[in-house]
C-alpha cells in the first residue's frame, strides 16, 4: 500500500491511522533518507497515544528515547551494528513497548513478526510517498 502526503500534518495523521489499523504491531521500521518524514511520523504516532509530541524530536546524543508506551530509536549515528544497543532494544521490546526505529538497516537482525515496514521517499518539496508493508499476521 502506498500513501502520498502533502505536508507534515498529513504524515502525522497517517501515523494515527496506521496505529488504529495495526494496534498489535510491536515493531515499526522506518526506512528513508534524511528529511523524508520518519520523525514526523513518530510525532503523529505519539500524539495519537496522548504522548506530548513536542518531546519527540530527532535524538542528538541518545539512540534510544523511551517515551513510556513507545520507544523511539534513531540509529543514524550508528556506523556499524552494535550488540549492546541491540540488547537494549530487546530489553525494551520485552516490556511490550511499541518500538519505532529510524535507520533500521543499521540493526543486524530484523524483528521477524508483528512488524510494520515503512519506506519514506521525497516527492517534491512537501510531498512524501510512504510505502507500507503490513505485519504478516495482518496480511
Ligand atoms: P527524518 O526523520 O526522516 O529525517 P523529519 O521528519 O525529521 O525527517 O523531517 C521532515 C521535514 O520535512 C520536516 O521539517 C517536515 O516539516 C517537512 N515536511 C514537508 N512535507 C512533509 C510531509 N509530507 N511529510 C513529512 N514531513 C514533511
Ligand atoms: Mg529523524
mmCIF file of C-alpha atoms and ligand atoms in Angstrom:
data_model
loop_
_atom_site.group_PDB
_atom_site.id
_atom_site.type_symbol
_atom_site.label_atom_id
_atom_site.label_comp_id
_atom_site.label_asym_id
_atom_site.label_seq_id
_atom_site.Cartn_x
_atom_site.Cartn_y
_atom_site.Cartn_z
ATOM 1 C CA UNK A 1 0.000 0.000 0.000
ATOM 2 C CA UNK A 2 1.248 3.482 -0.854
ATOM 3 C CA UNK A 3 0.178 6.793 0.586
ATOM 4 C CA UNK A 4 1.130 10.247 -0.633
ATOM 5 C CA UNK A 5 1.054 13.034 1.947
ATOM 6 C CA UNK A 6 1.152 16.712 1.004
ATOM 7 C CA UNK A 7 2.530 18.117 4.252
ATOM 8 C CA UNK A 8 3.832 17.124 7.695
ATOM 9 C CA UNK A 9 0.344 17.229 9.217
ATOM 10 C CA UNK A 10 -0.890 14.631 6.767
ATOM 11 C CA UNK A 11 2.046 12.384 7.627
ATOM 12 C CA UNK A 12 1.187 12.715 11.321
ATOM 13 C CA UNK A 13 -2.452 11.907 10.624
ATOM 14 C CA UNK A 14 -1.410 8.886 8.572
ATOM 15 C CA UNK A 15 0.601 7.598 11.545
ATOM 16 C CA UNK A 16 -2.524 7.748 13.720
ATOM 17 C CA UNK A 17 -4.460 5.910 11.021
ATOM 18 C CA UNK A 18 -1.893 3.105 10.798
ATOM 19 C CA UNK A 19 -1.742 2.746 14.573
ATOM 20 C CA UNK A 20 -5.501 2.124 14.546
ATOM 21 C CA UNK A 21 -5.105 -0.356 11.730
ATOM 22 C CA UNK A 22 -2.263 -2.354 13.290
ATOM 23 C CA UNK A 23 -2.670 -1.905 17.062
ATOM 24 C CA UNK A 24 -0.837 -5.135 17.809
ATOM 25 C CA UNK A 25 2.286 -4.424 15.787
ATOM 26 C CA UNK A 26 5.231 -4.078 18.106
ATOM 27 C CA UNK A 27 7.996 -3.133 15.684
ATOM 28 C CA UNK A 28 7.715 -0.271 13.204
ATOM 29 C CA UNK A 29 10.728 0.007 10.911
ATOM 30 C CA UNK A 30 11.082 3.418 9.258
ATOM 31 C CA UNK A 31 13.344 3.486 6.208
ATOM 32 C CA UNK A 32 14.165 6.605 4.209
ATOM 33 C CA UNK A 33 16.613 9.455 3.659
ATOM 34 C CA UNK A 34 17.171 12.389 5.996
ATOM 35 C CA UNK A 35 14.186 14.708 5.902
ATOM 36 C CA UNK A 36 11.893 12.072 4.396
ATOM 37 C CA UNK A 37 9.459 12.364 7.314
ATOM 38 C CA UNK A 38 10.313 9.481 9.676
ATOM 39 C CA UNK A 39 10.494 11.582 12.853
ATOM 40 C CA UNK A 40 7.365 13.454 11.776
ATOM 41 C CA UNK A 41 5.584 10.103 11.540
ATOM 42 C CA UNK A 42 6.766 9.200 15.067
ATOM 43 C CA UNK A 43 5.411 12.543 16.339
ATOM 44 C CA UNK A 44 1.994 11.775 14.887
ATOM 45 C CA UNK A 45 2.116 8.302 16.391
ATOM 46 C CA UNK A 46 2.990 9.731 19.822
ATOM 47 C CA UNK A 47 0.257 12.333 19.605
ATOM 48 C CA UNK A 48 -2.307 9.639 18.818
ATOM 49 C CA UNK A 49 -1.285 7.865 22.016
ATOM 50 C CA UNK A 50 -1.554 11.036 24.093
ATOM 51 C CA UNK A 51 2.189 11.450 24.453
ATOM 52 C CA UNK A 52 3.266 15.053 24.292
ATOM 53 C CA UNK A 53 4.646 15.242 20.797
ATOM 54 C CA UNK A 54 6.998 18.118 21.484
ATOM 55 C CA UNK A 55 9.121 15.678 23.413
ATOM 56 C CA UNK A 56 9.581 13.579 20.308
ATOM 57 C CA UNK A 57 12.462 15.000 18.336
ATOM 58 C CA UNK A 58 15.451 13.756 16.431
ATOM 59 C CA UNK A 59 17.703 12.473 19.218
ATOM 60 C CA UNK A 60 21.074 14.198 19.233
ATOM 61 C CA UNK A 61 23.063 12.066 21.626
ATOM 62 C CA UNK A 62 20.850 9.152 22.564
ATOM 63 C CA UNK A 63 19.984 6.435 20.123
ATOM 64 C CA UNK A 64 17.029 5.267 22.192
ATOM 65 C CA UNK A 65 14.374 7.565 23.682
ATOM 66 C CA UNK A 66 11.852 5.910 25.996
ATOM 67 C CA UNK A 67 8.517 7.737 25.973
ATOM 68 C CA UNK A 68 6.644 5.178 28.062
ATOM 69 C CA UNK A 69 4.231 3.488 25.667
ATOM 70 C CA UNK A 70 6.563 3.967 22.750
ATOM 71 C CA UNK A 71 10.302 3.755 22.315
ATOM 72 C CA UNK A 72 11.767 5.989 19.615
ATOM 73 C CA UNK A 73 15.015 4.704 18.168
ATOM 74 C CA UNK A 74 17.230 6.515 15.667
ATOM 75 C CA UNK A 75 20.277 4.572 14.554
ATOM 76 C CA UNK A 76 21.549 7.202 12.109
ATOM 77 C CA UNK A 77 24.687 7.784 14.154
ATOM 78 C CA UNK A 78 25.493 4.093 14.393
ATOM 79 C CA UNK A 79 28.161 3.307 11.820
ATOM 80 C CA UNK A 80 28.031 -0.453 12.400
ATOM 81 C CA UNK A 81 25.577 -2.771 14.185
ATOM 82 C CA UNK A 82 26.228 -2.625 17.925
ATOM 83 C CA UNK A 83 25.384 -5.654 20.117
ATOM 84 C CA UNK A 84 24.901 -3.546 23.261
ATOM 85 C CA UNK A 85 22.399 -1.292 21.508
ATOM 86 C CA UNK A 86 20.557 -4.340 20.200
ATOM 87 C CA UNK A 87 20.481 -5.828 23.671
ATOM 88 C CA UNK A 88 18.881 -2.619 24.960
ATOM 89 C CA UNK A 89 16.326 -2.752 22.166
ATOM 90 C CA UNK A 90 15.446 -6.325 23.081
ATOM 91 C CA UNK A 91 15.014 -5.302 26.724
ATOM 92 C CA UNK A 92 12.621 -2.524 25.805
ATOM 93 C CA UNK A 93 10.739 -4.762 23.390
ATOM 94 C CA UNK A 94 10.367 -7.432 26.068
ATOM 95 C CA UNK A 95 8.384 -4.925 28.123
ATOM 96 C CA UNK A 96 5.655 -4.959 25.449
ATOM 97 C CA UNK A 97 6.522 -1.494 24.294
ATOM 98 C CA UNK A 98 5.982 -0.273 20.761
ATOM 99 C CA UNK A 99 9.337 0.146 19.044
ATOM 100 C CA UNK A 100 9.695 2.754 16.278
ATOM 101 C CA UNK A 101 13.085 2.503 14.588
ATOM 102 C CA UNK A 102 14.623 5.031 12.188
ATOM 103 C CA UNK A 103 17.552 3.676 10.133
ATOM 104 C CA UNK A 104 16.689 0.012 10.885
ATOM 105 C CA UNK A 105 19.204 -1.037 8.218
ATOM 106 C CA UNK A 106 21.794 -0.403 10.947
ATOM 107 C CA UNK A 107 20.471 -3.264 13.075
ATOM 108 C CA UNK A 108 21.986 -6.654 12.396
ATOM 109 C CA UNK A 109 18.867 -8.704 12.985
ATOM 110 C CA UNK A 110 15.402 -7.758 11.921
ATOM 111 C CA UNK A 111 12.459 -8.464 14.216
ATOM 112 C CA UNK A 112 10.558 -11.148 12.293
ATOM 113 C CA UNK A 113 6.911 -10.806 13.282
ATOM 114 C CA UNK A 114 4.476 -8.121 14.385
ATOM 115 C CA UNK A 115 6.468 -5.732 12.234
ATOM 116 C CA UNK A 116 5.237 -2.917 10.032
ATOM 117 C CA UNK A 117 7.806 -1.809 7.462
ATOM 118 C CA UNK A 118 7.589 1.734 6.110
ATOM 119 C CA UNK A 119 9.580 3.260 3.254
ATOM 120 C CA UNK A 120 9.561 7.068 3.064
ATOM 121 C CA UNK A 121 10.575 8.878 -0.121
ATOM 122 C CA UNK A 122 10.719 12.538 -1.092
ATOM 123 C CA UNK A 123 8.393 13.587 -3.878
ATOM 124 C CA UNK A 124 8.949 17.275 -4.435
ATOM 125 C CA UNK A 125 9.325 19.771 -1.608
ATOM 126 C CA UNK A 126 6.398 18.851 0.594
ATOM 127 C CA UNK A 127 5.131 15.599 -0.807
ATOM 128 C CA UNK A 128 6.215 12.299 0.610
ATOM 129 C CA UNK A 129 5.378 8.798 -0.545
ATOM 130 C CA UNK A 130 5.015 6.302 2.273
ATOM 131 C CA UNK A 131 5.004 2.659 1.285
ATOM 132 C CA UNK A 132 3.520 0.351 3.899
ATOM 133 C CA UNK A 133 4.339 -3.325 4.205
ATOM 134 C CA UNK A 134 1.868 -4.683 6.766
ATOM 135 C CA UNK A 135 2.702 -7.175 9.515
ATOM 136 C CA UNK A 136 2.462 -10.800 8.402
ATOM 137 C CA UNK A 137 -0.340 -11.505 10.826
ATOM 138 C CA UNK A 138 -2.496 -8.824 9.190
ATOM 139 C CA UNK A 139 -1.964 -9.715 5.546
HETATM 140 P P1 LIG B 1 13.519 12.302 9.027
HETATM 141 O O1 LIG B 1 13.229 11.890 10.446
HETATM 142 O O2 LIG B 1 13.068 11.294 8.018
HETATM 143 O O3 LIG B 1 14.937 12.721 8.819
HETATM 144 P P2 LIG B 1 11.880 14.606 9.685
HETATM 145 O O4 LIG B 1 10.510 14.091 9.977
HETATM 146 O O5 LIG B 1 12.748 14.953 10.846
HETATM 147 O O6 LIG B 1 12.619 13.591 8.696
HETATM 148 O O7 LIG B 1 11.791 15.899 8.783
HETATM 149 C C1 LIG B 1 10.894 16.036 7.727
HETATM 150 C C2 LIG B 1 10.837 17.503 7.352
HETATM 151 O O8 LIG B 1 10.092 17.686 6.153
HETATM 152 C C3 LIG B 1 10.144 18.331 8.423
HETATM 153 O O9 LIG B 1 10.751 19.587 8.504
HETATM 154 C C4 LIG B 1 8.715 18.445 7.884
HETATM 155 O O10 LIG B 1 8.052 19.601 8.352
HETATM 156 C C5 LIG B 1 8.968 18.511 6.398
HETATM 157 N N1 LIG B 1 7.862 18.001 5.579
HETATM 158 C C6 LIG B 1 7.356 18.620 4.487
HETATM 159 N N2 LIG B 1 6.397 17.888 3.917
HETATM 160 C C7 LIG B 1 6.277 16.752 4.653
HETATM 161 C C8 LIG B 1 5.438 15.605 4.534
HETATM 162 N N3 LIG B 1 4.550 15.429 3.542
HETATM 163 N N4 LIG B 1 5.585 14.637 5.474
HETATM 164 C C9 LIG B 1 6.504 14.773 6.472
HETATM 165 N N5 LIG B 1 7.305 15.833 6.618
HETATM 166 C C10 LIG B 1 7.221 16.829 5.712
HETATM 167 MG MG1 LIG B 2 14.550 11.509 12.011
#
